[in-house]
mmCIF file of C-alpha atoms in Angstrom:
data_model
loop_
_atom_site.group_PDB
_atom_site.id
_atom_site.type_symbol
_atom_site.label_atom_id
_atom_site.label_comp_id
_atom_site.label_asym_id
_atom_site.label_seq_id
_atom_site.Cartn_x
_atom_site.Cartn_y
_atom_site.Cartn_z
ATOM 1 C CA UNK A 22 113.543 106.649 85.746
ATOM 2 C CA UNK A 23 115.008 104.633 88.880
ATOM 3 C CA UNK A 24 116.966 101.708 87.627
ATOM 4 C CA UNK A 25 115.293 98.611 89.038
ATOM 5 C CA UNK A 26 118.136 96.406 90.089
ATOM 6 C CA UNK A 27 115.859 93.461 91.442
ATOM 7 C CA UNK A 28 114.964 92.653 87.822
ATOM 8 C CA UNK A 29 118.688 91.509 87.115
ATOM 9 C CA UNK A 30 119.444 90.089 90.703
ATOM 10 C CA UNK A 31 116.596 89.317 92.991
ATOM 11 C CA UNK A 32 118.737 87.787 95.687
ATOM 12 C CA UNK A 33 120.554 90.989 96.757
ATOM 13 C CA UNK A 34 119.380 93.012 99.671
ATOM 14 C CA UNK A 35 121.926 95.710 100.350
ATOM 15 C CA UNK A 36 123.166 98.244 97.972
ATOM 16 C CA UNK A 37 124.269 102.184 97.771
ATOM 17 C CA UNK A 38 122.139 104.412 95.881
ATOM 18 C CA UNK A 39 122.203 108.362 95.277
ATOM 19 C CA UNK A 40 118.959 110.324 96.321
ATOM 20 C CA UNK A 41 117.527 111.977 93.461
ATOM 21 C CA UNK A 42 114.191 113.764 94.571
ATOM 22 C CA UNK A 43 112.481 113.900 97.672
ATOM 23 C CA UNK A 44 108.858 114.545 98.290
ATOM 24 C CA UNK A 45 106.477 115.226 100.953
ATOM 25 C CA UNK A 46 102.796 114.214 102.125
ATOM 26 C CA UNK A 47 103.497 111.356 102.112
ATOM 27 C CA UNK A 48 107.487 111.449 102.618
ATOM 28 C CA UNK A 49 108.942 109.995 99.723
ATOM 29 C CA UNK A 50 112.214 109.160 98.278
ATOM 30 C CA UNK A 51 113.231 108.573 94.679
ATOM 31 C CA UNK A 52 116.932 106.881 94.022
ATOM 32 C CA UNK A 53 118.734 106.570 90.975
ATOM 33 C CA UNK A 54 118.774 102.764 91.445
ATOM 34 C CA UNK A 55 116.886 100.468 93.625
ATOM 35 C CA UNK A 56 116.737 96.813 95.021
ATOM 36 C CA UNK A 57 113.385 97.645 96.730
ATOM 37 C CA UNK A 58 110.295 95.892 95.160
ATOM 38 C CA UNK A 59 107.187 98.034 94.335
ATOM 39 C CA UNK A 60 103.947 96.559 94.826
ATOM 40 C CA UNK A 61 102.922 94.726 91.727
ATOM 41 C CA UNK A 62 101.817 91.548 90.167
ATOM 42 C CA UNK A 63 100.045 90.133 93.005
ATOM 43 C CA UNK A 64 103.534 90.568 95.126
ATOM 44 C CA UNK A 65 103.520 93.030 98.071
ATOM 45 C CA UNK A 66 106.282 95.733 98.070
ATOM 46 C CA UNK A 67 109.369 95.134 100.017
ATOM 47 C CA UNK A 68 110.312 96.967 103.422
ATOM 48 C CA UNK A 69 113.802 98.011 104.960
ATOM 49 C CA UNK A 70 115.787 100.823 105.819
ATOM 50 C CA UNK A 71 117.716 103.698 104.128
ATOM 51 C CA UNK A 72 120.592 105.071 105.994
ATOM 52 C CA UNK A 73 122.659 108.351 105.218
ATOM 53 C CA UNK A 74 126.392 107.601 104.220
ATOM 54 C CA UNK A 75 127.325 111.249 104.380
ATOM 55 C CA UNK A 76 127.025 113.461 107.242
ATOM 56 C CA UNK A 77 125.351 112.091 110.096
ATOM 57 C CA UNK A 78 125.631 108.363 109.455
ATOM 58 C CA UNK A 79 123.282 107.574 112.097
ATOM 59 C CA UNK A 80 120.430 108.977 110.442
ATOM 60 C CA UNK A 81 117.805 106.296 109.120
ATOM 61 C CA UNK A 82 114.492 106.165 107.763
ATOM 62 C CA UNK A 83 112.181 103.082 107.494
ATOM 63 C CA UNK A 84 110.850 102.050 104.051
ATOM 64 C CA UNK A 85 106.960 101.331 104.517
ATOM 65 C CA UNK A 86 105.600 101.428 100.853
ATOM 66 C CA UNK A 87 107.124 101.222 97.587
ATOM 67 C CA UNK A 88 105.183 102.274 94.519
ATOM 68 C CA UNK A 89 105.772 102.141 90.754
ATOM 69 C CA UNK A 90 104.509 104.729 88.754
ATOM 70 C CA UNK A 91 106.548 107.050 86.282
ATOM 71 C CA UNK A 92 109.440 105.924 88.624
ATOM 72 C CA UNK A 93 109.922 104.324 91.856
ATOM 73 C CA UNK A 94 109.001 105.943 94.824
ATOM 74 C CA UNK A 95 110.085 104.719 98.408
ATOM 75 C CA UNK A 96 107.891 106.003 101.378
ATOM 76 C CA UNK A 97 109.759 106.533 104.533
ATOM 77 C CA UNK A 98 109.122 107.324 107.991
ATOM 78 C CA UNK A 99 111.681 108.367 110.764
ATOM 79 C CA UNK A 100 113.310 105.022 112.695
ATOM 80 C CA UNK A 101 112.830 105.866 116.135
ATOM 81 C CA UNK A 102 115.619 108.082 117.578
ATOM 82 C CA UNK A 103 116.876 109.210 114.178
ATOM 83 C CA UNK A 104 115.899 111.485 111.140
ATOM 84 C CA UNK A 105 113.018 112.683 113.633
ATOM 85 C CA UNK A 106 110.666 115.492 113.527
ATOM 86 C CA UNK A 107 111.354 118.733 114.598
ATOM 87 C CA UNK A 108 110.696 118.220 118.464
ATOM 88 C CA UNK A 109 109.467 121.932 118.785
ATOM 89 C CA UNK A 110 106.562 121.336 115.912
ATOM 90 C CA UNK A 111 103.268 120.096 116.647
ATOM 91 C CA UNK A 112 102.306 116.479 115.618
ATOM 92 C CA UNK A 113 100.318 118.218 112.738
ATOM 93 C CA UNK A 114 102.943 120.442 111.258
ATOM 94 C CA UNK A 115 106.109 118.176 112.274
ATOM 95 C CA UNK A 116 108.739 118.275 109.602
ATOM 96 C CA UNK A 117 110.650 115.016 108.995
ATOM 97 C CA UNK A 118 114.269 115.534 107.932
ATOM 98 C CA UNK A 119 114.908 113.674 104.509
ATOM 99 C CA UNK A 120 118.294 113.066 102.796
ATOM 100 C CA UNK A 121 119.260 115.979 100.649
ATOM 101 C CA UNK A 122 118.996 115.299 96.667
ATOM 102 C CA UNK A 123 122.670 114.301 95.637
ATOM 103 C CA UNK A 124 123.311 112.424 99.164
ATOM 104 C CA UNK A 125 124.355 109.000 99.284
ATOM 105 C CA UNK A 126 122.563 106.579 100.910
ATOM 106 C CA UNK A 127 122.929 102.627 102.136
ATOM 107 C CA UNK A 128 119.902 100.638 101.519
ATOM 108 C CA UNK A 129 118.821 97.667 103.223
ATOM 109 C CA UNK A 130 115.924 95.215 102.085
ATOM 110 C CA UNK A 131 114.127 93.223 104.764
ATOM 111 C CA UNK A 132 115.630 89.895 103.896
ATOM 112 C CA UNK A 133 113.077 87.576 105.487
ATOM 113 C CA UNK A 134 110.166 89.500 103.893
ATOM 114 C CA UNK A 135 111.613 89.329 100.479
ATOM 115 C CA UNK A 136 112.740 85.576 100.883
ATOM 116 C CA UNK A 137 108.991 84.770 102.047
ATOM 117 C CA UNK A 138 107.740 86.679 98.931
ATOM 118 C CA UNK A 139 110.237 85.192 96.502
ATOM 119 C CA UNK A 140 109.121 81.593 97.813
ATOM 120 C CA UNK A 141 105.657 82.151 97.268
ATOM 121 C CA UNK A 142 105.995 83.779 93.911
ATOM 122 C CA UNK A 143 107.807 80.609 92.632
ATOM 123 C CA UNK A 144 105.443 78.478 93.964
ATOM 124 C CA UNK A 145 102.513 80.481 92.248
ATOM 125 C CA UNK A 146 104.451 79.920 89.018
ATOM 126 C CA UNK A 147 104.582 76.300 89.564
ATOM 127 C CA UNK A 148 100.879 76.342 90.692
ATOM 128 C CA UNK A 149 100.008 78.118 87.553
ATOM 129 C CA UNK A 150 101.792 75.884 85.181
ATOM 130 C CA UNK A 151 100.140 72.605 86.852
ATOM 131 C CA UNK A 152 96.593 73.702 86.752
ATOM 132 C CA UNK A 153 97.321 74.623 83.311
ATOM 133 C CA UNK A 154 98.797 71.307 82.279
ATOM 134 C CA UNK A 155 96.752 69.102 84.384
ATOM 135 C CA UNK A 156 93.456 70.728 84.615
ATOM 136 C CA UNK A 157 93.391 72.966 81.380
ATOM 137 C CA UNK A 158 92.698 75.653 83.891
ATOM 138 C CA UNK A 159 94.372 79.312 83.284
ATOM 139 C CA UNK A 160 95.239 81.501 85.954
ATOM 140 C CA UNK A 161 93.230 84.617 85.840
ATOM 141 C CA UNK A 162 94.918 86.416 89.205
ATOM 142 C CA UNK A 163 96.935 85.833 92.246
ATOM 143 C CA UNK A 164 97.697 87.427 95.365
ATOM 144 C CA UNK A 165 100.889 86.729 97.618
ATOM 145 C CA UNK A 166 101.518 87.496 101.142
ATOM 146 C CA UNK A 167 104.292 86.968 103.643
ATOM 147 C CA UNK A 168 102.599 83.810 105.191
ATOM 148 C CA UNK A 169 100.177 82.555 102.328
ATOM 149 C CA UNK A 170 98.867 82.884 98.961
ATOM 150 C CA UNK A 171 96.082 82.597 96.780
ATOM 151 C CA UNK A 172 95.722 81.902 93.199
ATOM 152 C CA UNK A 173 92.336 82.095 90.785
ATOM 153 C CA UNK A 174 91.950 79.955 88.061
ATOM 154 C CA UNK A 175 89.089 79.445 85.062
ATOM 155 C CA UNK A 176 87.800 76.179 86.496
ATOM 156 C CA UNK A 177 84.268 74.853 87.172
ATOM 157 C CA UNK A 178 84.869 73.248 90.941
ATOM 158 C CA UNK A 179 88.009 71.731 92.429
ATOM 159 C CA UNK A 180 87.216 68.431 94.713
ATOM 160 C CA UNK A 181 88.827 67.509 97.921
ATOM 161 C CA UNK A 182 90.480 64.745 95.650
ATOM 162 C CA UNK A 183 91.625 67.281 93.260
ATOM 163 C CA UNK A 184 93.267 69.575 95.876
ATOM 164 C CA UNK A 185 95.205 66.437 97.293
ATOM 165 C CA UNK A 186 96.474 65.486 93.901
ATOM 166 C CA UNK A 187 97.508 69.452 93.359
ATOM 167 C CA UNK A 188 99.193 69.500 96.596
ATOM 168 C CA UNK A 189 101.244 66.346 95.676
ATOM 169 C CA UNK A 190 101.961 67.301 92.470
ATOM 170 C CA UNK A 191 103.373 70.683 93.330
ATOM 171 C CA UNK A 192 105.561 69.227 96.237
ATOM 172 C CA UNK A 193 106.836 66.847 93.643
ATOM 173 C CA UNK A 194 108.036 69.711 91.468
ATOM 174 C CA UNK A 195 109.507 71.678 94.288
ATOM 175 C CA UNK A 196 111.418 68.519 95.273
ATOM 176 C CA UNK A 197 112.740 68.158 91.904
ATOM 177 C CA UNK A 198 115.005 71.130 92.754
ATOM 178 C CA UNK A 199 114.428 72.915 89.047
ATOM 179 C CA UNK A 200 116.361 75.962 88.301
ATOM 180 C CA UNK A 201 114.713 78.996 88.218
ATOM 181 C CA UNK A 202 116.162 82.065 85.592
ATOM 182 C CA UNK A 203 115.054 85.213 83.753
ATOM 183 C CA UNK A 204 115.991 87.177 80.961
ATOM 184 C CA UNK A 205 114.671 89.949 78.752
ATOM 185 C CA UNK A 206 112.742 89.787 75.435
ATOM 186 C CA UNK A 207 110.960 92.464 73.383
ATOM 187 C CA UNK A 208 107.149 92.084 73.398
ATOM 188 C CA UNK A 209 107.022 91.645 69.765
ATOM 189 C CA UNK A 210 109.154 88.824 69.616
ATOM 190 C CA UNK A 211 107.694 87.177 72.794
ATOM 191 C CA UNK A 212 104.243 87.414 71.337
ATOM 192 C CA UNK A 213 105.361 85.840 68.052
ATOM 193 C CA UNK A 214 107.553 83.058 69.540
ATOM 194 C CA UNK A 215 106.163 82.273 73.266
ATOM 195 C CA UNK A 216 103.132 80.459 74.000
ATOM 196 C CA UNK A 217 100.894 83.335 75.143
ATOM 197 C CA UNK A 218 98.710 80.927 77.154
ATOM 198 C CA UNK A 219 101.796 80.129 79.568
ATOM 199 C CA UNK A 220 103.527 83.646 79.496
ATOM 200 C CA UNK A 221 100.132 85.540 80.063
ATOM 201 C CA UNK A 222 101.502 88.427 78.040
ATOM 202 C CA UNK A 223 98.010 89.319 77.487
ATOM 203 C CA UNK A 224 97.551 90.431 81.157
ATOM 204 C CA UNK A 225 100.055 93.195 80.863
ATOM 205 C CA UNK A 226 99.578 96.771 79.736
ATOM 206 C CA UNK A 227 100.278 97.561 75.996
ATOM 207 C CA UNK A 228 102.943 100.321 77.206
ATOM 208 C CA UNK A 229 105.387 97.562 78.511
ATOM 209 C CA UNK A 230 107.500 97.015 75.439
ATOM 210 C CA UNK A 231 110.372 94.876 77.020
ATOM 211 C CA UNK A 232 109.525 91.744 79.068
ATOM 212 C CA UNK A 233 111.103 90.100 81.778
ATOM 213 C CA UNK A 234 110.792 86.328 81.109
ATOM 214 C CA UNK A 235 111.097 83.849 84.301
ATOM 215 C CA UNK A 236 111.446 80.058 83.200
ATOM 216 C CA UNK A 237 111.575 77.048 85.563
ATOM 217 C CA UNK A 238 113.539 74.315 83.912
ATOM 218 C CA UNK A 239 112.143 71.134 82.567
ATOM 219 C CA UNK A 240 112.809 67.879 84.259
ATOM 220 C CA UNK A 241 115.787 67.406 82.032
ATOM 221 C CA UNK A 242 118.276 69.352 80.330
ATOM 222 C CA UNK A 243 116.904 68.965 77.137
ATOM 223 C CA UNK A 244 113.247 69.530 77.857
ATOM 224 C CA UNK A 245 111.384 72.436 77.314
ATOM 225 C CA UNK A 246 110.713 74.816 80.441
ATOM 226 C CA UNK A 247 107.979 73.637 82.710
ATOM 227 C CA UNK A 248 107.082 77.219 83.118
ATOM 228 C CA UNK A 249 107.746 80.323 81.026
ATOM 229 C CA UNK A 250 106.131 83.450 82.283
ATOM 230 C CA UNK A 251 106.375 87.194 81.740
ATOM 231 C CA UNK A 252 106.998 88.631 85.307
ATOM 232 C CA UNK A 253 108.716 91.355 86.991
ATOM 233 C CA UNK A 254 108.405 89.986 90.452
ATOM 234 C CA UNK A 255 111.007 88.241 92.672
ATOM 235 C CA UNK A 256 111.649 84.425 92.851
ATOM 236 C CA UNK A 257 114.050 81.895 94.483
ATOM 237 C CA UNK A 258 117.095 80.428 92.337
ATOM 238 C CA UNK A 259 115.809 76.719 92.352
ATOM 239 C CA UNK A 260 112.240 75.139 93.342
ATOM 240 C CA UNK A 261 113.978 73.429 96.295
ATOM 241 C CA UNK A 262 114.177 76.770 97.982
ATOM 242 C CA UNK A 263 110.374 77.074 98.239
ATOM 243 C CA UNK A 264 110.091 74.376 100.779
ATOM 244 C CA UNK A 265 106.948 72.015 101.445
ATOM 245 C CA UNK A 266 103.764 73.612 100.165
ATOM 246 C CA UNK A 267 100.385 73.126 101.808
ATOM 247 C CA UNK A 268 97.182 73.599 99.769
ATOM 248 C CA UNK A 269 95.058 75.005 102.466
ATOM 249 C CA UNK A 270 91.377 75.315 100.628
ATOM 250 C CA UNK A 271 89.400 76.313 97.607
ATOM 251 C CA UNK A 272 86.390 78.586 97.114
ATOM 252 C CA UNK A 273 84.323 79.115 94.034
ATOM 253 C CA UNK A 274 84.939 82.820 93.093
ATOM 254 C CA UNK A 275 82.058 82.759 90.201
ATOM 255 C CA UNK A 276 80.838 81.012 87.186
ATOM 256 C CA UNK A 277 83.841 78.811 85.982
ATOM 257 C CA UNK A 278 86.310 80.529 88.393
ATOM 258 C CA UNK A 279 87.990 79.059 91.402
ATOM 259 C CA UNK A 280 90.359 80.149 93.999
ATOM 260 C CA UNK A 281 93.099 78.006 95.327
ATOM 261 C CA UNK A 282 94.613 78.780 98.628
ATOM 262 C CA UNK A 283 97.904 77.884 99.825
ATOM 263 C CA UNK A 284 100.899 78.369 102.248
ATOM 264 C CA UNK A 285 104.418 77.093 102.917
ATOM 265 C CA UNK A 286 104.206 74.351 105.461
ATOM 266 C CA UNK A 287 106.456 76.656 108.132
ATOM 267 C CA UNK A 288 103.894 78.824 108.046
ATOM 268 C CA UNK A 289 101.225 76.481 108.610
ATOM 269 C CA UNK A 290 103.105 74.965 111.228
ATOM 270 C CA UNK A 291 103.642 78.126 112.591
ATOM 271 C CA UNK A 292 99.826 78.539 113.215
#
């Protein structure tokens, strides 16, 4: 099993690792350790590059997908001009050169993409807690992108006034500069001691026995956390790092289910 380093420190974007396996169709690499985040929990995968440390150090591969199954699989393609396919082979039979098992590679996560996902994921945690606290509306799902996000919640219908109130309160929480931290806890203890409405442990597969809990601090040091959620995603270290958030709209997704769309202000301004 690949050691998932991002669970302990999701701010790191450069690291070295050892290739354990290579697979074809599609071309994938399994590393002994990784900071590349695989698609999951509504958060898209990281992208970036892998570079050979030994031998031809100019040989690089681009990370185009990361998937978590029995371990973490990094789907790769050649960077133009390096790690290329055999020039004598046809397009249909071209053989891409991949690093050898046991070789060392230097890896770099796309820092801008990671930062955007971390900001949106932390904003989603704040929004989930806010909707539960002030509208009794538990989160039923979410999806993050690099320039926008959405959250689904159990609720009849949010009015324009509700959306304005949600946006204002969300930005108050961002501006508070609340610390964001994480730790691990076994599932049995978490289910016995934590508020499952907030942690949303029931949404996780039964096979997950050790949980990573992400907390957003309360208003004061002695207060209970504002949010405490079981989550393997990446987050910023402080809510102030999110920046201004804009609620961009809503839609009804079914009986008693609403979708709230939001974006970071710098992404809205870019449009």
